Amino acid sequence: MDRRAFLVGTSLLFASGCAQNKTPDRLRLSTVALSTALDPYTNMSLDTAELSWLFADGLIGADPKDLARGSLSAIAPSADLRSSTPAHRSFRYRLRPGIRWHDGKPFVAEDVVACLTRLKGGIVGKLRPYRLVERIEVIGPHEFVVHLIEADPAFPLAFFGPLGSPGVPLIRPGALPIGTGPFRLESHRPDGTSYVAWSGSPRGDAASRRLSLQYLASAQTQDVMLQTREIDIALGADNIFVRDHHMHYIKQNAGIGYALLNVSGTLANPNLREGIARAVDRNELVVKAYRNWADPLTSILPERAPGGDVHSPLHFDLAAAKRSFAASPNVKLTIVTTAGNPERIALLLQEQLRRAGAQTELRRYSDLEYAAPNGPLQTGRFDIALWGDVYALDPDLLAIWGCDARPPRGNNFSRLCDPRFDADVRAGRSESALHAFWRDVAVVPLAGFARCTAATTRVRGLTSPNDLAPSVYNCTQWSLT
C-alpha cells in the first residue's frame, strides 16, 4: 500500500475525525485556496473557518443522526428543542466533563463566553447566529444558558456548530496549539500547515497520525495533478474536467443559491416581486449556470429543518411575468452580485427578466465590498441580490428575515417586515411563518448545488454518507489500494 495520499479542496474536515478512511499514518493534503490567517476570528476567510475544523471542535457534532455525538456538549439543544424555552429565546447547554484543550487546560463554560467575546469584535460576530446572543449566563463550570435578543428555533444547530455562518468551532488565541481536537496544529506558514493527531477530541481518534497541508496556486494546477495522479482525492473539483477525463466522482450537497428582493425600495410593489419570481426559469439556470450540478429549488430550507416542507407557490410563468412588468413599464431594476459563478447566474437572471419585459442593470462587487457596512447589501443599494452562492450563509434561521433583523443589526437584507411573520417565528410556528414569508415574496429560491469530489482508480469505497446541508460537515469515506 502506498504510504501517501493527497487531497485537494477548500473544505478539509473530510480528512479529519469525520472521515473513516483507512489511509496511511502520514496524510498529505493540498488546497487551491490560499489563506494564511491562523485565527478564524480575525482576518477570517471562509476557507480558514472551514479548515479550522481540522483541529477544533464545536458545541454541536457532525453526526446527522446524533448531533450531540462528537460535540463538546454532553447535553446540547438539538432539533427537538427540548431544552429551550417555549419562545425560543434561551437555550441551556451542559458541556462534557473531561474535555481539555491541547495544552491540557480544561474546557469550561467561561471558554465559550471568551470565544464569543472575541468573535463579536469581527465581521463574523455581526452575522447570524452570533449577533443574536444578548448574553451568556454561566451556571457552573460545565453549564450555561445563552439568551437571545430575538426568537430563533434553529439557533442551537448554529451556535458554534455546523449551521453557523460560517460554522465556527471553538478556538483560543495565543501560541499553538489552540484547538480541542482531533488534530493539534503543529506549525503554520504561508505556504503550508502541519497537524499532529491528538486523542481527547469528542470526535474520537483521527484517521491519520499526521497531516500536511500545502497550498496550490490555482484550480488548473489541481486538475493537472489529479490527471497525472499526483493527487488521489480532489474535493471541490471541476465537474466538467472530471467527467471529460472519465474520472470516478461523487456529488455532495454544497448549499443553495437564491435571490434576495429588496422590499423597501422599488420592489415595495408586490406585483413586481411576483413578476420577478415568475420570470425565473430554474431549469435553465441549472443547465447553463450550474452545468447540471444542481437541482431546481422552490424552498430555502433543508427538508428536515422546521418549515422545510413549505415551498414557494410561484413557479416559472413567462406570460404572468410579462403582465407584471407591463403594469410598471418605466421601472429599472438593479441586480448586484460578485465575480465567478454568482455573476454568471446574475447574467442569466438579467436575460430572463429581459424576456419578461423588465429593464435591469447589473453591478458587480468584490467579495469584501459586497457585504461590507457600506456595501450594497447593508445599505440596500439593490433591487435583486445573489446570495447563498456568494457566502456560505445557509438560510436555515427564519429570524434573519424578521423586522428586528434588518441592517445594521442583522442580515435581513431584503428589508422584509411582516408582523405576522415575526409573531409566528417568536411562537415557533415555523410552517405558518413560511407561508407568510412566501406570500411576501422577499426571496426567490434558485437551486441547490453540489460539490464534485473526484478520485483516481487508487481510491476505493468513495462515498458521502452525510446529507447535511453545510459543506463544512460533508464527510467523505474512502480508502487507498
XYZ file of C-alpha atoms in Angstrom:
481
model
C 0.000 0.000 0.000
C 1.313 3.426 -0.919
C 2.143 5.405 2.219
C 0.969 8.759 0.867
C -2.412 10.216 -0.061
C -3.258 13.591 -1.491
C -6.371 15.744 -1.177
C -7.246 18.975 -2.923
C -10.093 21.254 -1.945
C -11.293 24.137 0.154
C -13.121 22.184 2.884
C -10.739 19.788 4.551
C -12.681 18.451 7.513
C -13.193 15.406 5.307
C -9.762 14.072 6.182
C -10.012 14.512 9.933
C -12.019 12.765 12.610
C -15.076 12.866 10.374
C -13.543 10.637 7.714
C -13.462 6.866 8.015
C -10.636 6.379 5.510
C -8.101 3.646 6.148
C -5.340 5.919 4.971
C -1.672 5.676 5.959
C -0.058 7.154 9.030
C 1.084 10.252 7.162
C -1.529 12.056 5.065
C -0.698 14.944 2.766
C -3.353 17.464 1.770
C -3.420 20.353 -0.684
C -5.762 23.262 -1.263
C -6.267 25.734 -4.102
C -7.457 28.460 -1.728
C -4.531 30.407 -0.289
C -5.372 31.518 3.229
C -2.764 32.484 5.792
C -4.988 33.647 8.647
C -4.402 31.366 11.619
C -7.077 32.735 13.922
C -10.521 32.328 12.316
C -11.880 35.187 14.432
C -9.567 37.821 12.966
C -8.931 38.417 9.270
C -11.062 35.353 8.656
C -11.898 33.883 5.286
C -14.454 31.140 4.763
C -11.649 28.775 3.794
C -9.886 29.413 7.091
C -13.106 28.834 9.011
C -13.647 25.510 7.316
C -10.018 24.440 7.738
C -10.221 25.160 11.444
C -12.477 22.131 11.916
C -9.358 20.035 11.404
C -8.050 20.993 14.827
C -11.050 22.230 16.800
C -14.478 21.009 17.863
C -17.837 22.726 18.176
C -20.693 22.610 20.640
C -22.669 20.546 18.118
C -21.217 17.418 16.494
C -21.050 16.252 12.914
C -23.220 13.124 13.001
C -26.518 13.990 11.262
C -28.309 11.239 13.184
C -26.962 12.376 16.552
C -25.788 15.995 16.676
C -24.584 15.587 20.271
C -22.172 12.851 19.206
C -18.720 14.240 18.611
C -19.593 17.553 20.254
C -18.314 19.462 23.265
C -21.779 19.331 24.853
C -22.909 16.328 26.827
C -26.443 17.726 26.609
C -26.838 20.130 23.705
C -30.053 21.673 22.407
C -30.800 19.938 19.148
C -33.608 19.702 16.602
C -36.214 18.636 19.172
C -35.544 21.828 21.193
C -36.450 20.098 24.448
C -34.019 22.220 26.421
C -35.204 25.549 25.015
C -37.867 27.868 26.349
C -41.219 27.843 24.522
C -40.408 31.207 22.967
C -37.000 30.015 21.662
C -35.264 32.922 23.352
C -32.852 30.995 25.593
C -31.018 27.672 25.337
C -29.271 25.633 28.005
C -26.024 23.776 27.333
C -24.179 21.272 29.521
C -20.577 20.599 28.499
C -18.944 17.209 28.509
C -16.690 16.807 31.569
C -13.068 15.903 30.980
C -12.649 17.781 27.675
C -9.329 19.630 27.506
C -7.532 21.990 25.181
C -4.411 20.611 23.522
C -2.195 22.180 26.191
C -4.089 20.341 28.923
C -6.268 23.186 30.227
C -9.849 22.047 30.992
C -12.571 23.248 28.625
C -15.218 25.098 30.666
C -18.246 27.329 30.166
C -16.177 30.511 30.529
C -14.245 29.455 27.406
C -17.464 29.709 25.378
C -18.007 33.229 26.733
C -14.430 34.194 25.872
C -14.719 32.795 22.329
C -17.968 34.658 21.707
C -16.482 37.895 23.066
C -13.616 37.668 20.598
C -15.972 36.705 17.793
C -18.214 39.705 18.423
C -15.329 42.027 17.569
C -15.039 40.832 13.962
C -17.240 40.570 10.899
C -18.470 37.069 11.791
C -19.817 38.425 15.067
C -22.169 40.609 13.040
C -23.658 37.574 11.313
C -26.169 35.059 12.490
C -26.258 33.248 14.818
C -23.646 35.075 16.886
C -25.224 38.514 16.569
C -28.413 37.131 18.165
C -26.706 36.491 21.514
C -27.701 39.026 24.153
C -25.703 37.416 26.965
C -24.429 34.083 28.264
C -25.374 33.136 31.814
C -22.749 30.838 33.342
C -24.376 28.472 35.825
C -21.308 26.386 36.649
C -18.015 25.158 35.186
C -19.835 22.954 32.687
C -23.245 24.578 32.283
C -24.504 27.834 30.777
C -27.591 29.425 29.231
C -27.496 31.507 26.044
C -30.076 34.335 25.964
C -31.055 35.804 22.587
C -32.262 39.233 21.526
C -34.969 37.586 19.401
C -36.510 34.158 18.956
C -34.754 31.639 16.761
C -35.905 27.992 16.763
C -32.817 26.749 14.885
C -30.241 28.609 16.970
C -28.835 25.514 18.762
C -27.698 23.995 15.472
C -25.769 27.119 14.532
C -24.101 28.408 17.703
C -20.514 27.171 17.312
C -21.970 24.395 15.207
C -22.443 23.161 11.631
C -25.165 25.613 10.610
C -23.315 28.734 11.687
C -22.354 31.427 9.240
C -19.791 30.252 8.746
C -19.703 27.260 11.047
C -17.086 28.335 13.596
C -15.579 25.899 16.113
C -14.198 26.901 19.487
C -10.604 28.154 19.356
C -8.412 30.176 21.712
C -5.920 32.911 20.818
C -2.226 32.705 21.516
C 0.545 30.257 20.749
C -0.120 26.882 19.171
C -1.844 24.551 19.841
C -5.217 26.299 20.024
C -7.959 23.728 19.365
C -9.606 20.834 21.180
C -9.108 18.099 18.586
C -8.772 15.772 16.777
C -5.575 17.360 15.406
C -3.081 19.649 17.082
C -1.857 22.495 14.903
C 1.898 21.881 14.827
C 3.155 24.666 12.540
C 1.732 27.310 10.234
C 3.393 29.021 7.273
C 2.102 30.985 4.286
C 2.794 28.003 2.024
C 1.579 25.215 4.255
C 0.401 23.940 7.621
C 1.078 20.715 9.510
C -1.107 18.895 12.027
C -0.471 16.087 14.517
C -3.197 13.738 15.764
C -4.266 14.147 19.364
C -6.511 11.922 21.464
C -9.095 13.721 23.523
C -11.472 15.131 20.941
C -15.132 14.115 21.325
C -14.902 13.125 17.650
C -12.545 10.315 18.600
C -9.145 9.461 17.216
C -8.112 10.895 13.860
C -7.795 8.580 10.864
C -4.158 9.583 10.260
C -1.449 10.488 12.744
C -0.087 13.430 10.766
C -1.498 15.852 8.191
C 0.435 18.183 5.930
C -1.453 20.933 4.104
C 0.159 22.616 1.106
C -1.324 25.477 -0.897
C -1.685 25.287 -4.673
C -1.647 28.253 -6.992
C -4.831 27.583 -8.968
C -7.661 25.219 -9.810
C -5.900 24.424 -13.101
C -2.959 23.094 -11.094
C -5.390 20.871 -9.229
C -6.791 19.494 -12.481
C -3.341 18.637 -13.835
C -2.204 16.988 -10.591
C -5.386 14.918 -10.467
C -4.937 13.831 -14.087
C -1.291 12.844 -13.533
C -2.217 11.084 -10.273
C -0.014 13.260 -8.119
C -3.156 13.551 -6.006
C -5.782 10.900 -5.348
C -8.747 12.856 -3.980
C -9.881 16.284 -5.167
C -12.546 17.990 -3.072
C -14.366 20.679 -4.987
C -13.002 19.520 -8.337
C -14.201 20.950 -11.632
C -17.016 18.601 -12.610
C -16.684 19.213 -16.375
C -12.965 18.417 -16.280
C -13.588 15.309 -14.189
C -16.287 13.947 -16.489
C -14.333 14.745 -19.655
C -11.422 12.693 -18.318
C -13.646 9.792 -17.198
C -12.676 10.005 -13.535
C -14.550 8.483 -10.647
C -16.551 11.065 -8.697
C -19.446 11.627 -6.309
C -21.736 14.583 -5.716
C -22.067 16.186 -2.279
C -24.566 18.798 -1.157
C -22.790 22.147 -1.008
C -25.527 24.732 -0.398
C -28.204 26.673 -2.196
C -28.396 29.788 -4.323
C -31.212 32.299 -4.028
C -32.117 35.852 -4.939
C -32.907 38.485 -2.306
C -35.557 41.039 -3.287
C -35.294 44.426 -1.556
C -38.861 45.180 -0.476
C -38.059 48.652 0.882
C -37.470 50.412 -2.446
C -38.786 49.889 -5.958
C -39.841 46.369 -5.063
C -42.182 47.553 -2.339
C -44.679 46.812 -5.106
C -45.630 43.148 -4.529
C -46.773 42.817 -8.147
C -43.197 43.459 -9.296
C -41.776 40.968 -6.803
C -44.181 38.331 -8.062
C -43.175 39.199 -11.635
C -39.527 38.512 -10.802
C -40.374 35.182 -9.183
C -42.468 34.196 -12.222
C -39.700 35.199 -14.661
C -37.069 32.877 -13.150
C -36.588 29.692 -15.167
C -34.803 27.465 -12.648
C -34.298 24.617 -15.107
C -32.390 26.929 -17.437
C -30.283 28.139 -14.506
C -29.391 24.573 -13.567
C -28.246 23.746 -17.102
C -26.480 26.974 -18.092
C -25.139 28.341 -14.794
C -24.656 25.235 -12.648
C -23.797 22.891 -15.544
C -26.333 20.311 -14.328
C -24.711 20.061 -10.889
C -27.720 21.452 -9.085
C -31.432 20.833 -8.571
C -34.194 23.420 -9.117
C -35.320 24.738 -5.748
C -38.616 26.150 -4.501
C -37.715 26.226 -0.798
C -34.855 27.909 1.053
C -34.748 25.475 3.971
C -33.359 21.935 4.204
C -36.145 19.375 4.159
C -35.534 18.344 7.765
C -35.484 21.912 9.065
C -38.585 23.379 10.725
C -40.823 24.524 7.858
C -38.581 22.908 5.257
C -41.531 21.212 3.599
C -43.242 24.551 2.829
C -42.429 25.621 -0.725
C -42.887 28.796 -2.724
C -46.122 28.706 -4.759
C -44.634 30.913 -7.505
C -43.297 28.896 -10.428
C -41.960 29.930 -13.821
C -44.742 31.592 -15.843
C -43.415 33.920 -18.535
C -46.843 35.227 -19.546
C -47.704 36.168 -15.957
C -44.293 37.811 -15.522
C -44.837 39.915 -18.652
C -48.158 41.151 -17.297
C -46.495 42.214 -14.026
C -43.799 44.254 -15.760
C -46.203 45.696 -18.340
C -48.075 47.316 -15.453
C -44.865 49.197 -14.453
C -43.177 49.965 -17.790
C -40.719 52.622 -16.562
C -39.188 50.672 -13.698
C -35.482 49.776 -13.896
C -34.150 47.102 -11.508
C -30.589 46.892 -10.162
C -29.054 43.414 -9.823
C -25.931 43.099 -7.655
C -23.516 40.186 -7.498
C -19.895 39.164 -7.034
C -17.495 37.570 -9.516
C -17.424 33.925 -10.533
C -20.462 31.691 -10.748
C -22.741 34.230 -8.981
C -22.055 36.652 -11.816
C -22.953 34.018 -14.403
C -26.190 33.392 -12.557
C -26.877 37.128 -12.403
C -26.280 37.494 -16.147
C -28.721 34.693 -16.870
C -31.276 36.177 -14.468
C -30.880 39.505 -16.262
C -31.625 37.826 -19.585
C -34.665 36.012 -18.157
C -36.029 39.284 -16.786
C -35.421 40.982 -20.150
C -37.520 38.315 -21.848
C -40.303 39.142 -19.409
C -40.083 42.834 -20.320
C -38.124 44.125 -17.312
C -35.405 46.766 -17.564
C -32.321 45.890 -15.491
C -28.735 46.903 -14.821
C -26.056 44.637 -13.377
C -23.449 45.788 -10.843
C -20.564 43.579 -9.751
C -18.678 43.977 -6.458
C -15.728 42.259 -4.861
C -16.490 39.762 -2.090
C -15.352 42.226 0.579
C -17.372 45.112 -0.876
C -20.499 43.033 -1.280
C -21.302 42.514 2.413
C -19.277 45.449 3.825
C -21.017 48.006 6.109
C -21.121 50.466 3.213
C -21.756 47.783 0.583
C -24.951 47.182 -1.403
C -26.484 44.611 0.945
C -26.084 46.552 4.172
C -27.156 49.879 2.621
C -29.937 48.497 0.440
C -28.485 49.755 -2.851
C -30.031 46.969 -4.898
C -33.309 45.516 -6.041
C -32.114 41.942 -6.605
C -29.059 40.427 -4.893
C -27.485 37.000 -5.281
C -26.925 35.160 -2.018
C -26.149 31.649 -0.818
C -23.863 31.113 -3.795
C -21.808 34.071 -2.593
C -21.294 33.242 1.077
C -21.872 30.017 2.986
C -24.744 31.516 4.948
C -27.416 28.870 4.668
C -30.910 30.367 5.171
C -31.844 27.964 7.936
C -32.721 30.523 10.614
C -36.068 32.155 9.988
C -35.335 35.065 12.301
C -32.892 36.665 9.859
C -35.894 37.927 7.886
C -37.711 39.448 10.839
C -38.408 43.146 11.388
C -35.770 43.348 14.129
C -33.136 41.655 11.970
C -32.794 44.344 9.330
C -29.421 46.116 8.934
C -27.499 47.469 10.688
C -28.447 44.985 13.417
C -28.815 41.891 11.310
C -28.905 40.131 7.967
C -32.449 40.856 6.823
C -31.071 42.439 3.656
C -34.419 42.110 1.882
C -35.847 44.552 4.483
C -38.897 42.356 4.922
C -41.066 43.412 7.861
C -44.227 41.396 8.284
C -45.543 41.437 11.877
C -47.389 38.178 11.200
C -44.131 36.530 10.167
C -42.333 37.825 13.265
C -45.136 36.668 15.562
C -45.064 33.176 14.078
C -41.269 32.939 14.396
C -41.311 34.033 18.037
C -44.008 31.474 18.799
C -42.148 28.711 16.973
C -44.869 28.315 14.339
C -42.409 27.630 11.530
C -44.881 26.366 8.942
C -47.174 29.360 9.384
C -44.181 31.705 9.251
C -43.022 30.201 5.963
C -46.455 30.616 4.398
C -46.328 34.318 5.278
C -42.775 34.503 4.008
C -43.655 33.130 0.584
C -46.711 35.347 0.402
C -44.450 38.394 0.860
C -42.069 37.210 -1.927
C -38.867 38.625 -0.413
C -36.688 35.744 -1.623
C -36.649 33.637 -4.801
C -35.049 30.173 -4.343
C -32.937 29.200 -7.342
C -31.037 25.933 -6.996
C -29.422 23.534 -4.568
C -25.935 22.960 -5.896
C -23.473 20.127 -5.429
C -19.739 19.782 -4.848
C -17.739 17.403 -7.039
C -15.355 15.064 -5.234
C -13.127 13.288 -7.752
C -10.828 10.311 -7.283
C -8.239 8.241 -9.135
C -8.512 4.491 -9.585
C -6.334 4.001 -6.472
C -9.271 5.125 -4.342
C -11.982 2.681 -3.355
C -15.168 2.960 -1.328
C -15.622 6.656 -2.073
C -18.935 7.659 -0.505
C -20.571 10.675 1.082
C -22.772 9.367 3.904
C -23.636 12.811 5.243
C -26.520 14.657 3.586
C -26.455 17.606 5.973
C -26.561 20.915 4.081
C -23.427 22.747 5.312
C -20.362 21.960 3.245
C -18.090 22.049 6.291
C -19.728 18.900 7.598
C -19.831 16.795 4.439
C -17.894 13.681 5.418
C -16.142 11.617 2.787
C -15.312 7.936 3.295
C -12.629 6.238 1.213
C -9.539 4.063 1.285
C -6.481 3.579 -0.922
C -5.465 0.430 -2.764
